[in-house]
Amino acid sequence: MRAANRLSAVSLSPILAMGALAAARARTGRPVIVLAAGEPDFETPAHVIDAATRAMHAGQTKYTALEGTIELRDAIREKFRRENSLEFAREEIICGAGAKQILFNAFLATLDPGDEVILAAPYWTSYSDIVALCGGRPVSIPCNEDKGFKLTAEDLDRAISERTRWLLINSPSNPSGAAYESRELLQLTSVLERHPHVALMSDDIYEHLLYDGRIFVTPLQIAPNLRSRTLIVNGLSKAYAMTGWRIGYGAGPKAMITAMAVVQSQSTSCPSSISQAAAIGALLGSQATIGARREKFQLRRDSVVDALNRVPGLRCRRPEGAFYAYVYCGDLIGRRTTDGITLESDFDVCRSLLDSADVAVVPGSAFGLSPYFRVSYATSEDVLREALDRISEFCRRLQ
Ligand code: PLP
């Protein structure tokens, strides 16, 4: 089979690739610990599963409206009212099979060949690949650790060209956990006000995983005048531990949502009817698990970051949110493992960590900013402790 040319611009997600390498190693009997996955280790709340079961028995097993059922779109409108003080009409909401499908819908619906999308590196690895698959050009702006891994207004202004269609903001961020403060969002949105041809996409999927009492703000709350060109992307995967249910949603101007619906009508038609019922249960039911899990994640963040900073050769900024730590490993480059391998990149560090210490993490090269690796702490405290002991031992034995 000959693959289409458009595939040459994309690769298998390095996160999935690392997962596959780890799985292959585990199959040989090695006690591999995988800190590569971007999904909570918690269960989907019981009342959400009950909502899905009830829906199945009530015969909700058919195609639904392609943008999602009226009930789900209304539940999402209620969520925006309750949590973000934003009002959306039903026609301004679309549901898809995960936030990932919403991103696909949006980029396929809006990008012409060569159109540019500005990404703040480190960024979620799928952004650049999805943009490329849709014919666009990802424009990666390095956002260094001394800037908190955040895009500045000056860098944004400099990056905007005539071909720029979107700025994509993801706060709190995968992979760095960095979150923008209102003041910083205001600076960015002020730049966009001077460039009316640039739309704003805000991926809010980690909105509920923000620590130390920080309050989440989505850019549209700060800059309501950007409403006609802002798309909010969100989903149930992270906040409600519902990665396998595949429900995400977008909220934006009617014309944009209608264009996205056209795309979706020729791909999945609609998200799973049963998952939609579960999502209504999640959005309108008890929200108690969100706060309880956030507290657990914050404790894990602290123990993971403290432990990483005690490892010679590693450095880790304390992230404001999400469930990832982005670890600087530049001081390991040039060192040699006990197997005689010289580490020349963050990919080498991750490969050797897997081969010698049975710990899988994802290289920073996957996220557009090296030399780093990403640790996901969405796993139990015991497993994290063991993994960090192994990472520490690996680093101590480097020559
Ligand atoms: N956006 C970000 C930043 C993510 O990290 C992920 C998943 O890892 C997604 C979107 C996609 O989530 P889903 O498609 O499960 O809703």
CSV table of C-alpha atoms and ligand atoms in Angstrom, one decimal:
chain,number,residue,atom,x,y,z
A,1,MET,CA,0.0,0.0,0.0
A,2,ARG,CA,1.2,3.5,-0.8
A,3,ALA,CA,0.5,6.1,1.9
A,4,ALA,CA,-0.9,9.5,0.8
A,5,ASN,CA,1.6,12.4,0.6
A,6,ARG,CA,-0.2,14.2,3.4
A,7,LEU,CA,0.9,11.5,5.8
A,8,SER,CA,4.6,12.5,5.2
A,9,ALA,CA,4.0,15.6,7.4
A,10,VAL,CA,2.8,13.6,10.4
A,11,SER,CA,4.1,10.8,12.5
A,12,LEU,CA,2.6,8.3,14.9
A,13,SER,CA,2.1,10.2,18.1
A,14,PRO,CA,5.5,9.9,20.1
A,15,ILE,CA,3.4,9.5,23.2
A,16,LEU,CA,1.7,6.4,21.7
A,17,ALA,CA,5.0,5.3,20.2
A,18,MET,CA,6.7,5.4,23.7
A,19,GLY,CA,3.7,3.6,25.1
A,20,ALA,CA,4.1,0.9,22.4
A,21,LEU,CA,7.8,0.5,23.2
A,22,ALA,CA,7.0,0.2,26.9
A,23,ALA,CA,4.2,-2.4,26.2
A,24,ALA,CA,6.6,-4.4,24.1
A,25,ARG,CA,9.1,-4.5,26.9
A,26,ALA,CA,6.5,-5.4,29.5
A,27,ARG,CA,5.5,-8.3,27.3
A,28,THR,CA,9.0,-9.7,27.7
A,29,GLY,CA,8.3,-9.9,31.4
A,30,ARG,CA,10.0,-6.6,32.5
A,31,PRO,CA,8.4,-4.7,35.4
A,32,VAL,CA,7.8,-1.6,33.3
A,33,ILE,CA,6.3,1.5,34.8
A,34,VAL,CA,4.6,3.8,32.3
A,35,LEU,CA,4.5,7.5,33.1
A,36,ALA,CA,3.6,8.4,29.6
A,37,ALA,CA,-0.2,8.3,29.5
A,38,GLY,CA,-2.4,11.4,29.6
A,39,GLU,CA,-5.3,9.9,31.4
A,40,PRO,CA,-6.4,9.9,35.0
A,41,ASP,CA,-5.9,6.6,36.9
A,42,PHE,CA,-9.3,7.2,38.7
A,43,GLU,CA,-12.5,5.4,37.7
A,44,THR,CA,-15.4,7.1,35.9
A,45,PRO,CA,-17.8,8.2,38.7
A,46,ALA,CA,-20.5,5.6,39.5
A,47,HIS,CA,-23.4,8.0,38.8
A,48,VAL,CA,-22.1,8.6,35.3
A,49,ILE,CA,-22.0,4.9,34.5
A,50,ASP,CA,-25.5,4.6,35.9
A,51,ALA,CA,-26.7,7.3,33.5
A,52,ALA,CA,-25.2,5.4,30.6
A,53,THR,CA,-26.8,2.1,31.7
A,54,ARG,CA,-30.2,3.8,32.0
A,55,ALA,CA,-29.9,5.3,28.6
A,56,MET,CA,-29.1,1.9,27.0
A,57,HIS,CA,-32.1,0.3,28.6
A,58,ALA,CA,-34.3,3.3,27.6
A,59,GLY,CA,-33.4,2.6,23.9
A,60,GLN,CA,-31.0,5.5,23.4
A,61,THR,CA,-29.0,3.4,21.1
A,62,LYS,CA,-29.6,5.2,17.8
A,63,TYR,CA,-27.8,8.0,15.9
A,64,THR,CA,-28.4,11.4,17.5
A,65,ALA,CA,-28.4,14.9,16.1
A,66,LEU,CA,-25.0,15.3,14.6
A,67,GLU,CA,-23.9,18.2,16.9
A,68,GLY,CA,-25.0,16.1,19.9
A,69,THR,CA,-28.4,15.7,21.6
A,70,ILE,CA,-30.3,18.8,22.6
A,71,GLU,CA,-30.0,17.6,26.2
A,72,LEU,CA,-26.2,17.3,26.1
A,73,ARG,CA,-25.8,20.6,24.4
A,74,ASP,CA,-28.0,22.2,27.1
A,75,ALA,CA,-26.0,20.5,29.8
A,76,ILE,CA,-22.9,22.0,28.3
A,77,ARG,CA,-24.5,25.4,28.1
A,78,GLU,CA,-25.3,25.0,31.8
A,79,LYS,CA,-21.7,24.0,32.5
A,80,PHE,CA,-20.5,27.2,30.8
A,81,ARG,CA,-23.0,29.3,32.8
A,82,ARG,CA,-22.1,27.7,36.1
A,83,GLU,CA,-18.3,27.4,35.8
A,84,ASN,CA,-17.3,30.1,33.3
A,85,SER,CA,-20.0,32.7,33.5
A,86,LEU,CA,-20.5,32.4,29.7
A,87,GLU,CA,-23.8,32.2,27.8
A,88,PHE,CA,-23.9,30.1,24.6
A,89,ALA,CA,-26.9,29.4,22.3
A,90,ARG,CA,-27.6,25.8,21.4
A,91,GLU,CA,-26.3,26.5,17.9
A,92,GLU,CA,-23.0,27.6,19.3
A,93,ILE,CA,-22.2,24.2,20.7
A,94,ILE,CA,-21.0,21.0,19.0
A,95,CYS,CA,-20.1,17.6,20.6
A,96,GLY,CA,-17.7,15.2,19.1
A,97,ALA,CA,-15.8,12.0,19.9
A,98,GLY,CA,-13.4,13.6,22.3
A,99,ALA,CA,-11.8,17.0,22.2
A,100,LYS,CA,-9.4,15.6,19.6
A,101,GLN,CA,-12.3,15.4,17.1
A,102,ILE,CA,-13.3,18.9,17.9
A,103,LEU,CA,-9.8,20.1,17.0
A,104,PHE,CA,-9.9,18.1,13.8
A,105,ASN,CA,-13.3,19.5,12.9
A,106,ALA,CA,-12.2,23.1,13.6
A,107,PHE,CA,-8.9,22.9,11.6
A,108,LEU,CA,-10.4,20.9,8.7
A,109,ALA,CA,-13.2,23.5,8.5
A,110,THR,CA,-10.9,26.6,8.6
A,111,LEU,CA,-7.4,25.9,7.2
A,112,ASP,CA,-6.4,26.3,3.6
A,113,PRO,CA,-3.1,24.9,2.5
A,114,GLY,CA,-0.3,26.8,4.1
A,115,ASP,CA,-2.4,28.6,6.6
A,116,GLU,CA,-0.6,29.0,9.9
A,117,VAL,CA,-1.5,28.1,13.5
A,118,ILE,CA,0.6,29.5,16.3
A,119,LEU,CA,1.5,27.0,19.0
A,120,ALA,CA,3.3,27.8,22.2
A,121,ALA,CA,6.1,25.2,22.7
A,122,PRO,CA,6.1,23.0,24.6
A,123,TYR,CA,2.7,22.1,23.2
A,124,TRP,CA,0.6,18.9,23.1
A,125,THR,CA,2.2,16.8,20.4
A,126,SER,CA,-1.1,16.2,18.5
A,127,TYR,CA,-1.7,19.9,17.8
A,128,SER,CA,1.1,20.2,15.2
A,129,ASP,CA,0.2,16.9,13.6
A,130,ILE,CA,-3.5,17.6,13.4
A,131,VAL,CA,-2.8,21.1,11.9
A,132,ALA,CA,-0.4,19.4,9.3
A,133,LEU,CA,-2.9,16.7,8.5
A,134,CYS,CA,-5.5,19.4,7.8
A,135,GLY,CA,-3.1,21.1,5.4
A,136,GLY,CA,-2.0,23.9,7.7
A,137,ARG,CA,1.4,24.9,8.9
A,138,PRO,CA,2.2,24.7,12.7
A,139,VAL,CA,4.3,27.7,13.8
A,140,SER,CA,6.0,26.7,17.0
A,141,ILE,CA,7.1,29.6,19.3
A,142,PRO,CA,9.6,28.4,21.9
A,143,CYS,CA,8.4,29.4,25.4
A,144,ASN,CA,11.3,28.9,27.6
A,145,GLU,CA,11.3,27.8,31.2
A,146,ASP,CA,12.4,31.2,32.4
A,147,LYS,CA,9.1,32.5,31.0
A,148,GLY,CA,7.2,29.8,32.8
A,149,PHE,CA,6.7,28.0,29.5
A,150,LYS,CA,4.2,30.7,28.5
A,151,LEU,CA,3.8,32.7,25.4
A,152,THR,CA,4.5,36.4,25.8
A,153,ALA,CA,2.6,39.2,24.0
A,154,GLU,CA,5.9,40.3,22.2
A,155,ASP,CA,6.6,36.8,20.9
A,156,LEU,CA,3.0,36.4,19.8
A,157,ASP,CA,3.0,39.8,18.0
A,158,ARG,CA,6.2,38.8,16.2
A,159,ALA,CA,4.9,35.4,15.1
A,160,ILE,CA,1.7,36.7,13.5
A,161,SER,CA,1.8,36.8,9.7
A,162,GLU,CA,-0.8,37.4,6.9
A,163,ARG,CA,-1.2,33.6,6.8
A,164,THR,CA,-2.0,33.2,10.5
A,165,ARG,CA,-5.4,31.8,11.1
A,166,TRP,CA,-5.3,30.7,14.7
A,167,LEU,CA,-3.5,31.1,18.0
A,168,LEU,CA,-3.9,28.0,20.1
A,169,ILE,CA,-3.7,28.4,23.9
A,170,ASN,CA,-3.8,25.5,26.2
A,171,SER,CA,-4.0,26.4,29.9
A,172,PRO,CA,-3.2,24.5,32.1
A,173,SER,CA,-0.9,23.0,29.6
A,174,ASN,CA,-0.1,19.5,28.5
A,175,PRO,CA,2.9,18.9,28.7
A,176,SER,CA,4.3,21.7,31.0
A,177,GLY,CA,1.4,22.2,33.4
A,178,ALA,CA,1.8,25.9,33.0
A,179,ALA,CA,-1.3,28.1,33.5
A,180,TYR,CA,-1.8,31.6,32.3
A,181,GLU,CA,-2.9,34.3,34.8
A,182,SER,CA,-5.7,36.6,33.8
A,183,ARG,CA,-3.2,39.4,33.3
A,184,GLU,CA,-1.2,37.3,30.9
A,185,LEU,CA,-4.3,36.3,29.0
A,186,LEU,CA,-5.2,40.0,28.7
A,187,GLN,CA,-1.8,40.8,27.2
A,188,LEU,CA,-2.2,38.1,24.6
A,189,THR,CA,-5.8,38.9,23.7
A,190,SER,CA,-4.8,42.6,23.3
A,191,VAL,CA,-2.4,41.5,20.6
A,192,LEU,CA,-5.2,39.6,18.9
A,193,GLU,CA,-7.4,42.7,18.9
A,194,ARG,CA,-4.9,44.4,16.7
A,195,HIS,CA,-5.0,41.4,14.2
A,196,PRO,CA,-8.6,40.8,13.3
A,197,HIS,CA,-7.7,38.0,10.9
A,198,VAL,CA,-6.4,35.7,13.7
A,199,ALA,CA,-8.9,33.5,15.6
A,200,LEU,CA,-8.3,32.2,19.1
A,201,MET,CA,-8.7,28.6,20.1
A,202,SER,CA,-8.6,27.9,23.8
A,203,ASP,CA,-8.2,24.2,24.8
A,204,ASP,CA,-9.6,24.2,28.3
A,205,ILE,CA,-9.5,20.5,28.9
A,206,TYR,CA,-7.4,20.7,32.1
A,207,GLU,CA,-9.5,23.5,33.5
A,208,HIS,CA,-10.4,21.6,36.7
A,209,LEU,CA,-6.8,20.6,37.4
A,210,LEU,CA,-5.5,23.9,38.7
A,211,TYR,CA,-3.7,23.9,42.0
A,212,ASP,CA,-2.9,26.0,45.1
A,213,GLY,CA,-6.3,27.6,45.0
A,214,ARG,CA,-5.9,29.2,41.5
A,215,ILE,CA,-9.2,30.0,39.8
A,216,PHE,CA,-9.6,29.0,36.1
A,217,VAL,CA,-10.2,31.7,33.6
A,218,THR,CA,-10.8,31.1,29.9
A,219,PRO,CA,-9.6,33.9,27.6
A,220,LEU,CA,-13.2,34.7,26.4
A,221,GLN,CA,-14.0,35.8,29.9
A,222,ILE,CA,-11.2,38.4,29.7
A,223,ALA,CA,-11.8,39.4,26.1
A,224,PRO,CA,-15.5,39.2,25.3
A,225,ASN,CA,-14.9,41.3,22.2
A,226,LEU,CA,-13.1,38.4,20.6
A,227,ARG,CA,-16.3,36.3,20.8
A,228,SER,CA,-16.9,36.3,17.1
A,229,ARG,CA,-13.5,34.6,16.6
A,230,THR,CA,-13.0,32.4,19.7
A,231,LEU,CA,-13.5,28.7,19.8
A,232,ILE,CA,-13.4,27.0,23.2
A,233,VAL,CA,-12.4,23.3,23.1
A,234,ASN,CA,-13.1,21.1,26.1
A,235,GLY,CA,-14.1,17.6,27.0
A,236,LEU,CA,-15.0,15.1,29.7
A,237,SER,CA,-11.9,12.9,29.5
A,238,LYS,CA,-9.7,14.6,32.1
A,239,ALA,CA,-12.1,16.2,34.6
A,240,TYR,CA,-14.4,13.2,34.9
A,241,ALA,CA,-11.9,10.3,34.2
A,242,MET,CA,-13.9,9.5,31.0
A,243,THR,CA,-11.1,9.1,28.4
A,244,GLY,CA,-12.7,5.9,26.9
A,245,TRP,CA,-16.1,7.4,26.5
A,246,ARG,CA,-14.9,9.8,23.9
A,247,ILE,CA,-16.9,13.0,24.5
A,248,GLY,CA,-15.5,16.4,23.8
A,249,TYR,CA,-17.2,19.7,22.8
A,250,GLY,CA,-16.6,23.0,21.2
A,251,ALA,CA,-18.3,26.4,21.8
A,252,GLY,CA,-18.0,29.3,19.4
A,253,PRO,CA,-19.7,31.4,16.8
A,254,LYS,CA,-22.6,29.8,15.0
A,255,ALA,CA,-20.9,30.0,11.6
A,256,MET,CA,-17.8,28.2,12.9
A,257,ILE,CA,-19.8,25.5,14.6
A,258,THR,CA,-21.9,25.0,11.5
A,259,ALA,CA,-18.8,24.5,9.4
A,260,MET,CA,-17.4,22.1,12.0
A,261,ALA,CA,-20.7,20.2,11.9
A,262,VAL,CA,-20.4,19.8,8.1
A,263,VAL,CA,-17.0,18.1,8.7
A,264,GLN,CA,-18.3,15.9,11.4
A,265,SER,CA,-21.3,14.9,9.3
A,266,GLN,CA,-18.9,13.2,6.9
A,267,SER,CA,-16.7,11.5,9.6
A,268,THR,CA,-18.4,10.1,12.7
A,269,SER,CA,-21.9,11.5,12.1
A,270,CYS,CA,-22.3,12.0,15.9
A,271,PRO,CA,-20.7,10.9,19.1
A,272,SER,CA,-21.9,7.7,20.8
A,273,SER,CA,-25.5,8.1,22.0
A,274,ILE,CA,-24.6,6.2,25.2
A,275,SER,CA,-21.6,8.3,26.0
A,276,GLN,CA,-23.6,11.4,25.4
A,277,ALA,CA,-26.1,10.3,28.1
A,278,ALA,CA,-23.1,9.6,30.4
A,279,ALA,CA,-21.8,13.1,29.7
A,280,ILE,CA,-25.1,14.6,30.7
A,281,GLY,CA,-24.9,12.6,34.0
A,282,ALA,CA,-21.4,13.9,34.6
A,283,LEU,CA,-22.1,17.6,33.8
A,284,LEU,CA,-25.3,17.9,35.7
A,285,GLY,CA,-24.7,15.4,38.5
A,286,SER,CA,-22.6,15.7,41.6
A,287,GLN,CA,-19.3,17.5,41.0
A,288,ALA,CA,-17.8,16.2,44.2
A,289,THR,CA,-15.2,13.9,42.6
A,290,ILE,CA,-13.6,16.8,40.8
A,291,GLY,CA,-12.4,18.7,43.9
A,292,ALA,CA,-11.4,15.5,45.7
A,293,ARG,CA,-9.3,14.3,42.8
A,294,ARG,CA,-7.7,17.7,42.3
A,295,GLU,CA,-6.5,17.5,45.9
A,296,LYS,CA,-4.9,14.1,45.3
A,297,PHE,CA,-3.3,15.3,42.1
A,298,GLN,CA,-1.9,18.4,43.9
A,299,LEU,CA,-0.3,16.1,46.6
A,300,ARG,CA,1.2,14.0,43.8
A,301,ARG,CA,2.5,17.0,42.0
A,302,ASP,CA,4.3,18.1,45.1
A,303,SER,CA,5.9,14.8,45.9
A,304,VAL,CA,6.9,14.2,42.3
A,305,VAL,CA,8.4,17.6,41.7
A,306,ASP,CA,10.3,17.5,45.1
A,307,ALA,CA,11.7,14.1,44.3
A,308,LEU,CA,12.7,15.1,40.8
A,309,ASN,CA,14.5,18.1,42.1
A,310,ARG,CA,16.5,15.9,44.4
A,311,VAL,CA,17.9,13.9,41.5
A,312,PRO,CA,21.3,15.0,40.4
A,313,GLY,CA,21.2,16.3,36.8
A,314,LEU,CA,17.5,17.0,36.7
A,315,ARG,CA,15.4,20.1,37.3
A,316,CYS,CA,11.7,20.6,37.4
A,317,ARG,CA,9.6,23.7,37.6
A,318,ARG,CA,6.5,23.3,39.9
A,319,PRO,CA,3.5,23.3,37.5
A,320,GLU,CA,0.4,25.2,38.2
A,321,GLY,CA,-2.0,22.6,36.8
A,322,ALA,CA,-2.7,19.4,34.7
A,323,PHE,CA,-1.0,16.2,35.7
A,324,TYR,CA,2.4,16.5,34.1
A,325,ALA,CA,5.8,17.5,35.1
A,326,TYR,CA,8.2,18.8,32.4
A,327,VAL,CA,11.7,17.9,33.5
A,328,TYR,CA,14.9,19.6,32.3
A,329,CYS,CA,17.5,16.9,31.5
A,330,GLY,CA,20.1,19.0,29.6
A,331,ASP,CA,22.7,18.2,32.3
A,332,LEU,CA,22.4,14.5,31.4
A,333,ILE,CA,23.3,15.1,27.7
A,334,GLY,CA,26.9,13.9,27.0
A,335,ARG,CA,26.9,11.5,29.9
A,336,ARG,CA,27.3,7.8,29.5
A,337,THR,CA,25.0,5.0,30.8
A,338,THR,CA,26.3,1.8,32.4
A,339,ASP,CA,25.6,0.1,29.1
A,340,GLY,CA,28.1,2.4,27.4
A,341,ILE,CA,25.5,4.5,25.6
A,342,THR,CA,26.3,8.3,25.3
A,343,LEU,CA,23.1,10.3,25.8
A,344,GLU,CA,22.9,12.8,23.0
A,345,SER,CA,19.3,14.0,23.2
A,346,ASP,CA,16.2,13.9,25.4
A,347,PHE,CA,15.0,11.0,23.2
A,348,ASP,CA,18.2,9.1,24.2
A,349,VAL,CA,17.5,9.8,27.8
A,350,CYS,CA,14.0,8.4,27.6
A,351,ARG,CA,15.1,5.4,25.6
A,352,SER,CA,17.8,4.5,28.1
A,353,LEU,CA,15.5,5.1,31.0
A,354,LEU,CA,13.2,2.5,29.5
A,355,ASP,CA,15.9,0.1,28.6
A,356,SER,CA,17.9,0.3,31.8
A,357,ALA,CA,15.4,1.4,34.5
A,358,ASP,CA,12.1,0.2,33.0
A,359,VAL,CA,10.4,3.6,33.3
A,360,ALA,CA,8.6,5.1,30.3
A,361,VAL,CA,8.4,8.9,29.9
A,362,VAL,CA,8.0,11.0,26.8
A,363,PRO,CA,10.9,13.1,25.3
A,364,GLY,CA,10.5,16.8,25.0
A,365,SER,CA,11.2,16.6,21.3
A,366,ALA,CA,7.7,15.3,21.0
A,367,PHE,CA,6.4,18.6,22.4
A,368,GLY,CA,8.6,21.0,20.5
A,369,LEU,CA,11.0,22.0,23.3
A,370,SER,CA,14.1,20.1,24.3
A,371,PRO,CA,16.0,18.9,26.2
A,372,TYR,CA,13.2,17.8,28.6
A,373,PHE,CA,11.0,14.9,29.3
A,374,ARG,CA,7.4,14.7,30.4
A,375,VAL,CA,6.3,12.7,33.4
A,376,SER,CA,2.6,12.0,33.8
A,377,TYR,CA,1.7,11.7,37.5
A,378,ALA,CA,-1.7,10.3,36.8
A,379,THR,CA,-0.9,7.1,38.6
A,380,SER,CA,-0.8,5.9,42.2
A,381,GLU,CA,1.6,7.2,44.8
A,382,ASP,CA,3.3,3.8,45.3
A,383,VAL,CA,4.0,3.5,41.6
A,384,LEU,CA,5.2,7.0,41.4
A,385,ARG,CA,7.6,6.5,44.3
A,386,GLU,CA,9.0,3.3,42.7
A,387,ALA,CA,9.4,5.1,39.4
A,388,LEU,CA,11.2,8.1,40.9
A,389,ASP,CA,13.6,5.8,42.8
A,390,ARG,CA,14.4,4.1,39.5
A,391,ILE,CA,14.9,7.5,37.7
A,392,SER,CA,17.1,8.6,40.5
A,393,GLU,CA,19.2,5.5,40.5
A,394,PHE,CA,19.6,5.7,36.7
A,395,CYS,CA,20.8,9.3,36.9
A,396,ARG,CA,23.2,8.6,39.8
A,397,ARG,CA,24.9,5.8,37.8
A,398,LEU,CA,25.6,7.9,34.7
A,399,GLN,CA,29.2,8.5,34.1
B,1,PLP,N1,-6.2,18.5,24.5
B,1,PLP,C1,-5.2,18.2,25.3
B,1,PLP,C2,-4.3,19.3,25.7
B,1,PLP,C3,-4.9,16.9,25.7
B,1,PLP,O1,-3.9,16.7,26.5
B,1,PLP,C4,-5.8,15.9,25.2
B,1,PLP,C5,-5.5,14.5,25.6
B,1,PLP,O2,-4.5,14.1,26.0
B,1,PLP,C6,-6.9,16.3,24.4
B,1,PLP,C7,-7.1,17.6,24.1
B,1,PLP,C8,-7.8,15.3,23.9
B,1,PLP,O3,-8.7,14.8,24.8
B,1,PLP,P1,-9.9,13.9,24.3
B,1,PLP,O4,-9.9,13.6,22.9
B,1,PLP,O5,-9.8,12.6,25.1
B,1,PLP,O6,-11.1,14.6,24.7
